[in-house]
């Protein structure tokens, strides 16, 4: 075994932190957008489309916001 020192973590800087936060915010957005589309579209669509958009919006919101918040806490 060698006794070389471990490398320190490299800082990403303010621009990198901003870009990371914007990327994780973009991960959070599709779920609420799908949910809003499901609720606000014209009633001329089929019930299957409505429930599909609603279920997709809820699922994408749960997964996206969970992953986005987790990522924001890492930055």
GROMACS .gro file of N, CA and C in nm:
model
  225
    1UNK      N    1   0.083  -0.118   0.000
    1UNK     CA    2   0.000   0.000   0.000
    1UNK      C    3   0.087   0.124   0.000
    2UNK      N    4   0.043   0.220  -0.074
    2UNK     CA    5   0.114   0.348  -0.076
    2UNK      C    6   0.051   0.442   0.024
    3UNK      N    7   0.126   0.538   0.065
    3UNK     CA    8   0.073   0.636   0.161
    3UNK      C    9   0.052   0.771   0.095
    4UNK      N   10   0.012   0.772  -0.031
    4UNK     CA   11  -0.013   0.897  -0.103
    4UNK      C   12  -0.140   0.962  -0.049
    5UNK      N   13  -0.142   1.094  -0.042
    5UNK     CA   14  -0.262   1.163   0.008
    5UNK      C   15  -0.378   1.151  -0.089
    6UNK      N   16  -0.498   1.152  -0.034
    6UNK     CA   17  -0.617   1.148  -0.119
    6UNK      C   18  -0.637   1.282  -0.186
    7UNK      N   19  -0.697   1.277  -0.303
    7UNK     CA   20  -0.725   1.402  -0.373
    7UNK      C   21  -0.846   1.469  -0.311
    8UNK      N   22  -0.840   1.599  -0.302
    8UNK     CA   23  -0.951   1.676  -0.247
    8UNK      C   24  -1.061   1.690  -0.354
    9UNK      N   25  -1.183   1.711  -0.308
    9UNK     CA   26  -1.292   1.733  -0.402
    9UNK      C   27  -1.272   1.867  -0.472
   10UNK      N   28  -1.299   1.868  -0.600
   10UNK     CA   29  -1.286   1.990  -0.677
   10UNK      C   30  -1.417   2.069  -0.668
   11UNK      N   31  -1.408   2.196  -0.646
   11UNK     CA   32  -1.526   2.282  -0.643
   11UNK      C   33  -1.569   2.310  -0.787
   12UNK      N   34  -1.700   2.324  -0.808
   12UNK     CA   35  -1.749   2.347  -0.943
   12UNK      C   36  -1.766   2.495  -0.974
   13UNK      N   37  -1.761   2.579  -0.875
   13UNK     CA   38  -1.772   2.722  -0.896
   13UNK      C   39  -1.916   2.769  -0.905
   14UNK      N   40  -1.935   2.901  -0.907
   14UNK     CA   41  -2.072   2.954  -0.907
   14UNK      C   42  -2.149   2.927  -1.037
   15UNK      N   43  -2.081   2.929  -1.150
   15UNK     CA   44  -2.149   2.904  -1.277
   15UNK      C   45  -2.190   2.757  -1.287
   16UNK      N   46  -2.102   2.668  -1.247
   16UNK     CA   47  -2.135   2.526  -1.248
   16UNK      C   48  -2.249   2.494  -1.152
   17UNK      N   49  -2.248   2.557  -1.035
   17UNK     CA   50  -2.356   2.535  -0.939
   17UNK      C   51  -2.489   2.585  -0.995
   18UNK      N   52  -2.487   2.700  -1.061
   18UNK     CA   53  -2.608   2.754  -1.121
   18UNK      C   54  -2.661   2.661  -1.230
   19UNK      N   55  -2.571   2.611  -1.315
   19UNK     CA   56  -2.614   2.520  -1.421
   19UNK      C   57  -2.668   2.389  -1.365
   20UNK      N   58  -2.607   2.338  -1.260
   20UNK     CA   59  -2.658   2.216  -1.196
   20UNK      C   60  -2.797   2.240  -1.138
   21UNK      N   61  -2.815   2.352  -1.072
   21UNK     CA   62  -2.946   2.382  -1.013
   21UNK      C   63  -3.053   2.399  -1.121
   22UNK      N   64  -3.016   2.463  -1.232
   22UNK     CA   65  -3.112   2.478  -1.341
   22UNK      C   66  -3.147   2.343  -1.404
   23UNK      N   67  -3.050   2.253  -1.415
   23UNK     CA   68  -3.077   2.121  -1.470
   23UNK      C   69  -3.171   2.043  -1.378
   24UNK      N   70  -3.149   2.049  -1.248
   24UNK     CA   71  -3.237   1.978  -1.156
   24UNK      C   72  -3.374   2.043  -1.149
   25UNK      N   73  -3.381   2.174  -1.168
   25UNK     CA   74  -3.512   2.239  -1.176
   25UNK      C   75  -3.586   2.194  -1.302
   26UNK      N   76  -3.513   2.178  -1.412
   26UNK     CA   77  -3.575   2.130  -1.536
   26UNK      C   78  -3.627   1.987  -1.520
   27UNK      N   79  -3.564   1.907  -1.435
   27UNK     CA   80  -3.613   1.772  -1.409
   27UNK      C   81  -3.746   1.777  -1.334
   28UNK      N   82  -3.764   1.878  -1.250
   28UNK     CA   83  -3.885   1.889  -1.169
   28UNK      C   84  -4.006   1.937  -1.250
   29UNK      N   85  -3.987   2.004  -1.360
   29UNK     CA   86  -4.097   2.071  -1.430
   29UNK      C   87  -4.192   1.986  -1.515
   30UNK      N   88  -4.150   1.880  -1.582
   30UNK     CA   89  -4.244   1.810  -1.672
   30UNK      C   90  -4.367   1.752  -1.603
   31UNK      N   91  -4.355   1.705  -1.481
   31UNK     CA   92  -4.470   1.647  -1.412
   31UNK      C   93  -4.581   1.748  -1.389
   32UNK      N   94  -4.552   1.863  -1.326
   32UNK     CA   95  -4.658   1.962  -1.309
   32UNK      C   96  -4.714   2.015  -1.441
   33UNK      N   97  -4.631   2.021  -1.545
   33UNK     CA   98  -4.680   2.066  -1.676
   33UNK      C   99  -4.780   1.965  -1.733
   34UNK      N  100  -4.749   1.835  -1.725
   34UNK     CA  101  -4.844   1.733  -1.770
   34UNK      C  102  -4.974   1.738  -1.690
   35UNK      N  103  -4.961   1.756  -1.561
   35UNK     CA  104  -5.079   1.765  -1.475
   35UNK      C  105  -5.166   1.885  -1.514
   36UNK      N  106  -5.103   2.001  -1.538
   36UNK     CA  107  -5.177   2.120  -1.578
   36UNK      C  108  -5.243   2.102  -1.714
   37UNK      N  109  -5.175   2.036  -1.807
   37UNK     CA  110  -5.233   2.010  -1.939
   37UNK      C  111  -5.354   1.918  -1.926
   38UNK      N  112  -5.345   1.818  -1.841
   38UNK     CA  113  -5.457   1.725  -1.823
   38UNK      C  114  -5.579   1.797  -1.767
   39UNK      N  115  -5.557   1.893  -1.679
   39UNK     CA  116  -5.669   1.961  -1.615
   39UNK      C  117  -5.727   2.071  -1.703
   40UNK      N  118  -5.645   2.138  -1.783
   40UNK     CA  119  -5.691   2.258  -1.854
   40UNK      C  120  -5.724   2.237  -2.001
   41UNK      N  121  -5.702   2.119  -2.060
   41UNK     CA  122  -5.733   2.100  -2.201
   41UNK      C  123  -5.884   2.100  -2.224
   42UNK      N  124  -5.922   2.123  -2.348
   42UNK     CA  125  -6.064   2.120  -2.385
   42UNK      C  126  -6.124   1.983  -2.354
   43UNK      N  127  -6.251   1.977  -2.323
   43UNK     CA  128  -6.313   1.847  -2.292
   43UNK      C  129  -6.342   1.762  -2.415
   44UNK      N  130  -6.282   1.793  -2.531
   44UNK     CA  131  -6.308   1.717  -2.653
   44UNK      C  132  -6.223   1.591  -2.663
   45UNK      N  133  -6.141   1.564  -2.565
   45UNK     CA  134  -6.057   1.444  -2.570
   45UNK      C  135  -6.127   1.326  -2.504
   46UNK      N  136  -6.076   1.209  -2.527
   46UNK     CA  137  -6.138   1.088  -2.471
   46UNK      C  138  -6.102   1.075  -2.323
   47UNK      N  139  -6.181   1.001  -2.247
   47UNK     CA  140  -6.149   0.980  -2.105
   47UNK      C  141  -6.014   0.909  -2.086
   48UNK      N  142  -5.977   0.823  -2.180
   48UNK     CA  143  -5.848   0.755  -2.169
   48UNK      C  144  -5.732   0.854  -2.178
   49UNK      N  145  -5.746   0.955  -2.266
   49UNK     CA  146  -5.642   1.058  -2.276
   49UNK      C  147  -5.634   1.139  -2.147
   50UNK      N  148  -5.749   1.173  -2.092
   50UNK     CA  149  -5.751   1.252  -1.969
   50UNK      C  150  -5.683   1.177  -1.855
   51UNK      N  151  -5.725   1.050  -1.835
   51UNK     CA  152  -5.668   0.974  -1.723
   51UNK      C  153  -5.521   0.940  -1.748
   52UNK      N  154  -5.483   0.922  -1.873
   52UNK     CA  155  -5.342   0.896  -1.904
   52UNK      C  156  -5.255   1.016  -1.873
   53UNK      N  157  -5.302   1.135  -1.915
   53UNK     CA  158  -5.227   1.257  -1.884
   53UNK      C  159  -5.223   1.284  -1.734
   54UNK      N  160  -5.334   1.261  -1.668
   54UNK     CA  161  -5.341   1.284  -1.525
   54UNK      C  162  -5.247   1.189  -1.450
   55UNK      N  163  -5.252   1.060  -1.483
   55UNK     CA  164  -5.165   0.963  -1.417
   55UNK      C  165  -5.018   0.990  -1.450
   56UNK      N  166  -4.991   1.024  -1.576
   56UNK     CA  167  -4.853   1.057  -1.614
   56UNK      C  168  -4.802   1.181  -1.543
   57UNK      N  169  -4.888   1.281  -1.529
   57UNK     CA  170  -4.848   1.403  -1.459
   57UNK      C  171  -4.820   1.378  -1.312
   58UNK      N  172  -4.905   1.300  -1.248
   58UNK     CA  173  -4.884   1.270  -1.106
   58UNK      C  174  -4.757   1.187  -1.086
   59UNK      N  175  -4.739   1.085  -1.168
   59UNK     CA  176  -4.622   1.000  -1.155
   59UNK      C  177  -4.493   1.078  -1.186
   60UNK      N  178  -4.495   1.156  -1.293
   60UNK     CA  179  -4.377   1.236  -1.327
   60UNK      C  180  -4.348   1.342  -1.222
   61UNK      N  181  -4.452   1.396  -1.158
   61UNK     CA  182  -4.431   1.493  -1.052
   61UNK      C  183  -4.363   1.428  -0.932
   62UNK      N  184  -4.412   1.311  -0.893
   62UNK     CA  185  -4.354   1.244  -0.777
   62UNK      C  186  -4.208   1.206  -0.803
   63UNK      N  187  -4.182   1.144  -0.916
   63UNK     CA  188  -4.046   1.100  -0.947
   63UNK      C  189  -3.954   1.219  -0.975
   64UNK      N  190  -4.000   1.313  -1.057
   64UNK     CA  191  -3.916   1.426  -1.094
   64UNK      C  192  -3.883   1.517  -0.979
   65UNK      N  193  -3.982   1.549  -0.898
   65UNK     CA  194  -3.957   1.638  -0.784
   65UNK      C  195  -3.870   1.567  -0.681
   66UNK      N  196  -3.894   1.438  -0.659
   66UNK     CA  197  -3.808   1.365  -0.566
   66UNK      C  198  -3.663   1.363  -0.612
   67UNK      N  199  -3.641   1.331  -0.740
   67UNK     CA  200  -3.505   1.328  -0.793
   67UNK      C  201  -3.445   1.468  -0.799
   68UNK      N  202  -3.526   1.567  -0.837
   68UNK     CA  203  -3.476   1.704  -0.845
   68UNK      C  204  -3.435   1.761  -0.710
   69UNK      N  205  -3.515   1.736  -0.608
   69UNK     CA  206  -3.481   1.785  -0.473
   69UNK      C  207  -3.356   1.713  -0.422
   70UNK      N  208  -3.348   1.582  -0.448
   70UNK     CA  209  -3.229   1.507  -0.409
   70UNK      C  210  -3.105   1.565  -0.476
   71UNK      N  211  -3.115   1.594  -0.606
   71UNK     CA  212  -3.002   1.652  -0.679
   71UNK      C  213  -2.968   1.791  -0.631
   72UNK      N  214  -3.067   1.872  -0.601
   72UNK     CA  215  -3.039   2.007  -0.552
   72UNK      C  216  -2.967   2.003  -0.418
   73UNK      N  217  -2.998   1.904  -0.336
   73UNK     CA  218  -2.929   1.894  -0.207
   73UNK      C  219  -2.785   1.850  -0.223
   74UNK      N  220  -2.753   1.782  -0.335
   74UNK     CA  221  -2.616   1.740  -0.360
   74UNK      C  222  -2.526   1.853  -0.407
   75UNK      N  223  -2.584   1.953  -0.472
   75UNK     CA  224  -2.504   2.060  -0.531
   75UNK      C  225  -2.452   2.148  -0.423
   0.00000   0.00000   0.00000
